[in-house]
Structure formats: C-alpha cells, structure tokens
GROMACS .gro file of C-alpha atoms in nm:
model
  247
    1MET     CA    1  -6.237   9.636   4.187
    2ALA     CA    2  -6.093   9.851   3.910
    3THR     CA    3  -5.920  10.173   4.003
    4TRP     CA    4  -5.825  10.466   3.783
    5ILE     CA    5  -5.487  10.629   3.731
    6THR     CA    6  -5.393  10.938   3.535
    7GLY     CA    7  -5.215  10.899   3.204
    8THR     CA    8  -5.033  11.167   3.009
    9VAL     CA    9  -5.031  11.155   2.630
   10VAL     CA   10  -4.681  11.146   2.484
   11GLU     CA   11  -4.781  11.093   2.118
   12ASN     CA   12  -5.088  11.083   1.897
   13LYS     CA   13  -4.959  10.892   1.596
   14ARG     CA   14  -5.179  10.943   1.290
   15TRP     CA   15  -5.207  10.651   1.047
   16HIS     CA   16  -5.484  10.814   0.845
   17ALA     CA   17  -5.785  11.038   0.903
   18ASP     CA   18  -5.980  10.783   1.108
   19LEU     CA   19  -5.704  10.568   1.260
   20PHE     CA   20  -5.447  10.666   1.521
   21SER     CA   21  -5.227  10.529   1.796
   22LEU     CA   22  -5.246  10.699   2.133
   23ARG     CA   23  -4.930  10.655   2.339
   24VAL     CA   24  -4.967  10.725   2.708
   25GLN     CA   25  -4.735  10.746   3.007
   26THR     CA   26  -4.868  10.625   3.344
   27GLU     CA   27  -4.729  10.494   3.667
   28PRO     CA   28  -4.610  10.134   3.614
   29PHE     CA   29  -4.861   9.851   3.634
   30ASP     CA   30  -4.852   9.484   3.539
   31PHE     CA   31  -5.052   9.320   3.263
   32ILE     CA   32  -5.036   9.016   3.036
   33ALA     CA   33  -4.993   9.057   2.661
   34GLY     CA   34  -5.338   9.043   2.500
   35GLN     CA   35  -5.523   9.207   2.788
   36PHE     CA   36  -5.718   9.534   2.781
   37VAL     CA   37  -5.784   9.834   3.002
   38ARG     CA   38  -6.044  10.109   2.989
   39LEU     CA   39  -5.968  10.463   2.882
   40GLY     CA   40  -6.183  10.732   3.035
   41MET     CA   41  -6.251  11.104   3.015
   42PRO     CA   42  -6.489  11.321   3.218
   43GLY     CA   43  -6.839  11.352   3.076
   44PRO     CA   44  -7.123  11.591   3.160
   45GLU     CA   45  -7.267  11.349   3.416
   46LYS     CA   46  -7.018  11.065   3.457
   47ARG     CA   47  -6.690  10.931   3.321
   48ILE     CA   48  -6.707  10.822   2.956
   49GLN     CA   49  -6.509  10.501   2.921
   50ARG     CA   50  -6.434  10.231   2.665
   51ALA     CA   51  -6.216   9.919   2.660
   52TYR     CA   52  -5.899   9.917   2.447
   53SER     CA   53  -5.636   9.647   2.417
   54LEU     CA   54  -5.276   9.727   2.500
   55VAL     CA   55  -5.065   9.719   2.185
   56ASN     CA   56  -4.734   9.753   2.371
   57SER     CA   57  -4.576   9.450   2.535
   58PRO     CA   58  -4.549   9.436   2.916
   59SER     CA   59  -4.177   9.522   2.905
   60GLU     CA   60  -4.242   9.855   2.729
   61PRO     CA   61  -4.304  10.154   2.959
   62ILE     CA   62  -4.528  10.356   2.725
   63LEU     CA   63  -4.885  10.231   2.685
   64ASP     CA   64  -5.000  10.210   2.324
   65PHE     CA   65  -5.362  10.199   2.204
   66LEU     CA   66  -5.481  10.159   1.845
   67VAL     CA   67  -5.805  10.353   1.797
   68THR     CA   68  -6.052  10.400   1.514
   69THR     CA   69  -6.245  10.726   1.530
   70VAL     CA   70  -6.621  10.665   1.532
   71PRO     CA   71  -6.773  10.999   1.419
   72ASP     CA   72  -7.079  10.973   1.644
   73GLY     CA   73  -6.896  10.797   1.929
   74GLU     CA   74  -6.886  10.940   2.277
   75LEU     CA   75  -6.518  10.881   2.346
   76SER     CA   76  -6.311  10.811   2.033
   77PRO     CA   77  -6.353  11.161   1.879
   78ARG     CA   78  -6.228  11.310   2.206
   79LEU     CA   79  -5.932  11.070   2.216
   80ASP     CA   80  -5.861  11.168   1.856
   81GLN     CA   81  -5.810  11.530   1.963
   82LEU     CA   82  -5.565  11.458   2.246
   83GLN     CA   83  -5.212  11.593   2.206
   84PRO     CA   84  -4.886  11.547   2.401
   85GLY     CA   85  -4.927  11.677   2.754
   86ASP     CA   86  -5.303  11.615   2.767
   87THR     CA   87  -5.433  11.373   3.028
   88LEU     CA   88  -5.689  11.093   3.043
   89GLU     CA   89  -5.775  10.816   3.284
   90VAL     CA   90  -5.662  10.454   3.256
   91SER     CA   91  -5.820  10.168   3.450
   92GLN     CA   92  -5.624   9.903   3.631
   93PRO     CA   93  -5.575   9.617   3.672
   94ALA     CA   94  -5.585   9.501   3.311
   95SER     CA   95  -5.846   9.238   3.221
   96GLY     CA   96  -5.912   8.962   2.971
   97PHE     CA   97  -5.826   8.603   2.885
   98PHE     CA   98  -5.725   8.651   2.521
   99ILE     CA   99  -5.371   8.562   2.626
  100LEU     CA  100  -5.119   8.300   2.521
  101SER     CA  101  -5.128   8.110   2.851
  102GLU     CA  102  -5.488   8.016   2.760
  103ILE     CA  103  -5.377   7.873   2.423
  104PRO     CA  104  -5.277   7.505   2.393
  105ASP     CA  105  -4.947   7.409   2.239
  106GLY     CA  106  -4.923   7.333   1.869
  107LYS     CA  107  -4.689   7.350   1.574
  108SER     CA  108  -4.825   7.677   1.439
  109LEU     CA  109  -4.994   7.986   1.579
  110TRP     CA  110  -5.229   8.185   1.356
  111LEU     CA  111  -5.291   8.543   1.470
  112ILE     CA  112  -5.585   8.656   1.256
  113GLY     CA  113  -5.729   9.003   1.310
  114THR     CA  114  -5.931   9.268   1.130
  115GLY     CA  115  -5.893   9.643   1.177
  116THR     CA  116  -5.780   9.742   1.525
  117GLY     CA  117  -5.823   9.378   1.631
  118ILE     CA  118  -5.460   9.330   1.528
  119GLY     CA  119  -5.352   9.525   1.837
  120PRO     CA  120  -5.332   9.244   2.097
  121TYR     CA  121  -5.111   9.041   1.864
  122PHE     CA  122  -4.845   9.311   1.857
  123SER     CA  123  -4.836   9.296   2.237
  124MET     CA  124  -4.794   8.917   2.224
  125LEU     CA  125  -4.525   8.925   1.955
  126GLY     CA  126  -4.324   9.166   2.170
  127THR     CA  127  -4.278   8.890   2.428
  128ASP     CA  128  -4.067   8.574   2.411
  129GLU     CA  129  -4.355   8.332   2.460
  130PRO     CA  130  -4.491   8.286   2.106
  131TRP     CA  131  -4.145   8.250   1.954
  132GLN     CA  132  -4.049   7.985   2.207
  133ARG     CA  133  -4.370   7.782   2.188
  134TYR     CA  134  -4.455   7.767   1.816
  135GLU     CA  135  -4.251   7.663   1.514
  136LYS     CA  136  -4.441   7.896   1.280
  137ILE     CA  137  -4.640   8.213   1.345
  138TYR     CA  138  -4.881   8.349   1.085
  139LEU     CA  139  -4.988   8.712   1.131
  140VAL     CA  140  -5.292   8.788   0.914
  141HIS     CA  141  -5.435   9.142   0.908
  142GLY     CA  142  -5.761   9.210   0.727
  143VAL     CA  143  -5.834   9.576   0.641
  144ARG     CA  144  -6.018   9.787   0.387
  145THR     CA  145  -5.729   9.995   0.251
  146GLU     CA  146  -5.351   9.988   0.249
  147ALA     CA  147  -5.342  10.286   0.488
  148ASP     CA  148  -5.499  10.063   0.756
  149LEU     CA  149  -5.190   9.837   0.757
  150CYS     CA  150  -5.032   9.999   1.061
  151TYR     CA  151  -4.713   9.920   1.256
  152GLN     CA  152  -4.521   9.804   0.949
  153ASP     CA  153  -4.194   9.895   1.122
  154LYS     CA  154  -4.267   9.647   1.402
  155ILE     CA  155  -4.357   9.376   1.153
  156ARG     CA  156  -4.039   9.429   0.951
  157GLU     CA  157  -3.833   9.412   1.269
  158TRP     CA  158  -3.984   9.075   1.363
  159GLN     CA  159  -3.947   8.947   1.007
  160SER     CA  160  -3.578   9.037   1.022
  161ARG     CA  161  -3.531   8.880   1.365
  162TYR     CA  162  -3.734   8.563   1.295
  163PRO     CA  163  -3.714   8.514   0.917
  164GLN     CA  164  -3.787   8.140   0.930
  165GLN     CA  165  -4.063   8.169   1.188
  166LEU     CA  166  -4.290   8.465   1.105
  167VAL     CA  167  -4.517   8.486   0.802
  168TYR     CA  168  -4.709   8.812   0.756
  169GLN     CA  169  -5.009   8.818   0.525
  170PRO     CA  170  -5.205   9.140   0.467
  171VAL     CA  171  -5.561   9.117   0.337
  172VAL     CA  172  -5.694   9.435   0.173
  173THR     CA  173  -6.051   9.425   0.046
  174ARG     CA  174  -6.115   9.763  -0.117
  175GLU     CA  175  -5.809   9.826  -0.332
  176PRO     CA  176  -5.555   9.609  -0.515
  177ILE     CA  177  -5.223   9.592  -0.329
  178ILE     CA  178  -4.923   9.387  -0.438
  179GLY     CA  179  -4.866   9.103  -0.193
  180ALA     CA  180  -5.209   9.134  -0.031
  181LEU     CA  181  -5.505   8.902  -0.064
  182HIS     CA  182  -5.832   9.063  -0.168
  183ALA     CA  183  -6.128   8.872  -0.019
  184ARG     CA  184  -6.288   8.841   0.323
  185ILE     CA  185  -6.090   8.621   0.558
  186PRO     CA  186  -6.363   8.353   0.594
  187ALA     CA  187  -6.376   8.323   0.215
  188LEU     CA  188  -5.998   8.288   0.202
  189ILE     CA  189  -6.018   8.009   0.458
  190HIS     CA  190  -6.298   7.836   0.265
  191SER     CA  191  -6.115   7.849  -0.068
  192GLY     CA  192  -5.778   7.749   0.075
  193GLU     CA  193  -5.625   8.069  -0.063
  194LEU     CA  194  -5.504   8.182   0.280
  195GLU     CA  195  -5.311   7.860   0.329
  196HIS     CA  196  -5.176   7.869  -0.026
  197ALA     CA  197  -5.051   8.227   0.013
  198THR     CA  198  -4.885   8.169   0.350
  199GLY     CA  199  -4.761   7.813   0.299
  200GLY     CA  200  -4.932   7.716   0.625
  201THR     CA  201  -5.200   7.463   0.711
  202LEU     CA  202  -5.512   7.513   0.919
  203ASP     CA  203  -5.523   7.169   1.077
  204GLN     CA  204  -5.516   6.996   1.415
  205ASP     CA  205  -5.156   7.109   1.471
  206ALA     CA  206  -5.258   7.476   1.442
  207GLN     CA  207  -5.375   7.713   1.713
  208ILE     CA  208  -5.586   7.993   1.567
  209MET     CA  209  -5.669   8.323   1.737
  210LEU     CA  210  -5.945   8.542   1.590
  211CYS     CA  211  -5.992   8.905   1.690
  212GLY     CA  212  -6.190   9.185   1.529
  213ASN     CA  213  -6.515   9.228   1.339
  214PRO     CA  214  -6.782   9.004   1.499
  215GLN     CA  215  -6.912   8.892   1.159
  216MET     CA  216  -6.562   8.787   1.053
  217ILE     CA  217  -6.531   8.585   1.372
  218THR     CA  218  -6.870   8.418   1.330
  219ASP     CA  219  -6.801   8.324   0.968
  220ALA     CA  220  -6.440   8.219   1.028
  221LYS     CA  221  -6.545   7.998   1.321
  222ALA     CA  222  -6.796   7.826   1.094
  223GLU     CA  223  -6.533   7.763   0.826
  224LEU     CA  224  -6.290   7.626   1.083
  225ALA     CA  225  -6.556   7.413   1.252
  226ALA     CA  226  -6.618   7.251   0.912
  227ARG     CA  227  -6.258   7.131   0.937
  228ASN     CA  228  -6.318   6.998   1.291
  229LEU     CA  229  -6.126   7.291   1.438
  230ASN     CA  230  -6.340   7.385   1.735
  231ILE     CA  231  -6.350   7.657   1.999
  232ASN     CA  232  -6.085   7.639   2.270
  233LEU     CA  233  -6.237   7.623   2.619
  234ARG     CA  234  -6.070   7.564   2.952
  235ARG     CA  235  -6.292   7.262   3.015
  236LYS     CA  236  -6.244   7.135   2.659
  237PRO     CA  237  -5.927   7.254   2.480
  238GLY     CA  238  -5.963   7.321   2.109
  239ASN     CA  239  -5.795   7.500   1.820
  240VAL     CA  240  -5.982   7.831   1.793
  241THR     CA  241  -5.974   8.115   2.046
  242VAL     CA  242  -6.176   8.431   1.987
  243GLU     CA  243  -6.203   8.791   2.106
  244GLN     CA  244  -6.490   9.000   1.971
  245TYR     CA  245  -6.323   9.334   1.928
  246TRP     CA  246  -6.547   9.610   1.800
  247LYS     CA  247  -6.389   9.927   1.939
   0.00000   0.00000   0.00000
C-alpha cells in the first residue's frame, strides 16, 4: 500500500510560462529509473494527487519532476505556484514497469518522447545501465517550440561523455529550428527521415521506447508494426515498449 511523505521544494525551475521543473527534497527512498510517484496537495475534501515520473536518477538526492501547467487542472496550477520552502506530499514506493530491466537487449536503444514524456529517459541516462547494454542510444524529443527543449545542459554533458554512443535529435513542429526535424514523429518514421537524420536504423536490432502523447504512441506503434517491430511483452518479447504519459 502506498504511503505519503512530506517533500520540501528546493527549486521551481521555469523553462517557459507553461513548463517547469519542480525539485523536491524528501527523506531517502529507493526507486528504479523510469518509475513514477504521485504528488499530492490538500484539497477541499480530499488530497488532490497526480502521477509524475522521476526525472532524477536514483543516485541523485533531490527529486526532479517535469510539469506542464494545465490551466484548468486541479493540481498542476498549484504546483506551478510552489516556491522554495513550500511543502507537498510524495507517495512511495515508486511504481511502474517502464524501466530498462523490462527491455530486451539489442544493438541500439531509441528513447522517443514528446513533451514531458522525455522525463523518464533523463532518469535512465543518469544510470550506467543503458551505456553498458547498448552500442548506440538515440534520444528523440518531440515538442512544439524550441523553449520546450528542456535539460539541454544534461544532454550536452552526456554528449561530451559519450560522443560515439549518444545521438540527440530534437523535433520541433511549430517553428523552424536549425538542427531540428519539423514533422510529427510517426511521419518521420514513415518517411525514413528520422533514421536519415540520426544515422540509425529502426530494425530488429533496435529496442524502441515510446513515451508521451497517446496519439503519437498509437501512430508510431502502427508505423513500427508495419516494419514487424511489435510490442514488447513479458510473455512475448518484442521491440517496442510504451508508456502513455499525458500529465
């Protein structure tokens, strides 16, 4: 059964008007990179709570959550207003199976996310496991505007540390950005443009993780299934693992 602990905000990092990272100090607890917890605040009748993936890796003591403000949401506008010293509640233990131990081995690992769905991948990349298991890692982030391309400092650090292993490909749909692709991710898979831009191949040697907008996941799964790249299940291992992430 989940329990709740108190967290204290240490930073509310603003990326733009509707996107922020909430960094929270709690008592230590264990989790696996890719898992999520629930954040909660008191409501008029009961606790208001929503699930958010941990962006920090398990070795980092400060919890990090990437949040989009939903104007008519019950919780995100309140999280948006939190400042250092404010408190909120954090559930434990962490949950979820969108983790690397559930992913079969392969030559390449594709971490494809839209919006805040990129968050679990940062947690994974902060561990040793992906770098030890896969020859190439492709981090693909689909967003609307350049301002949504968060955590660039982390990405540059990994690019510097693993220059032959990590390929980062931004996808920005609503404005032209040098170095970014400009179509929906499923369309980029269909046309082959994603592979051409990254130098990678979406084939039987690839493990592909999809996280973010449910429509992106549905359409990308269909494109990958057309290549005989099917959903990864415990009872029947495959090439595509998904997390519908609409938070």
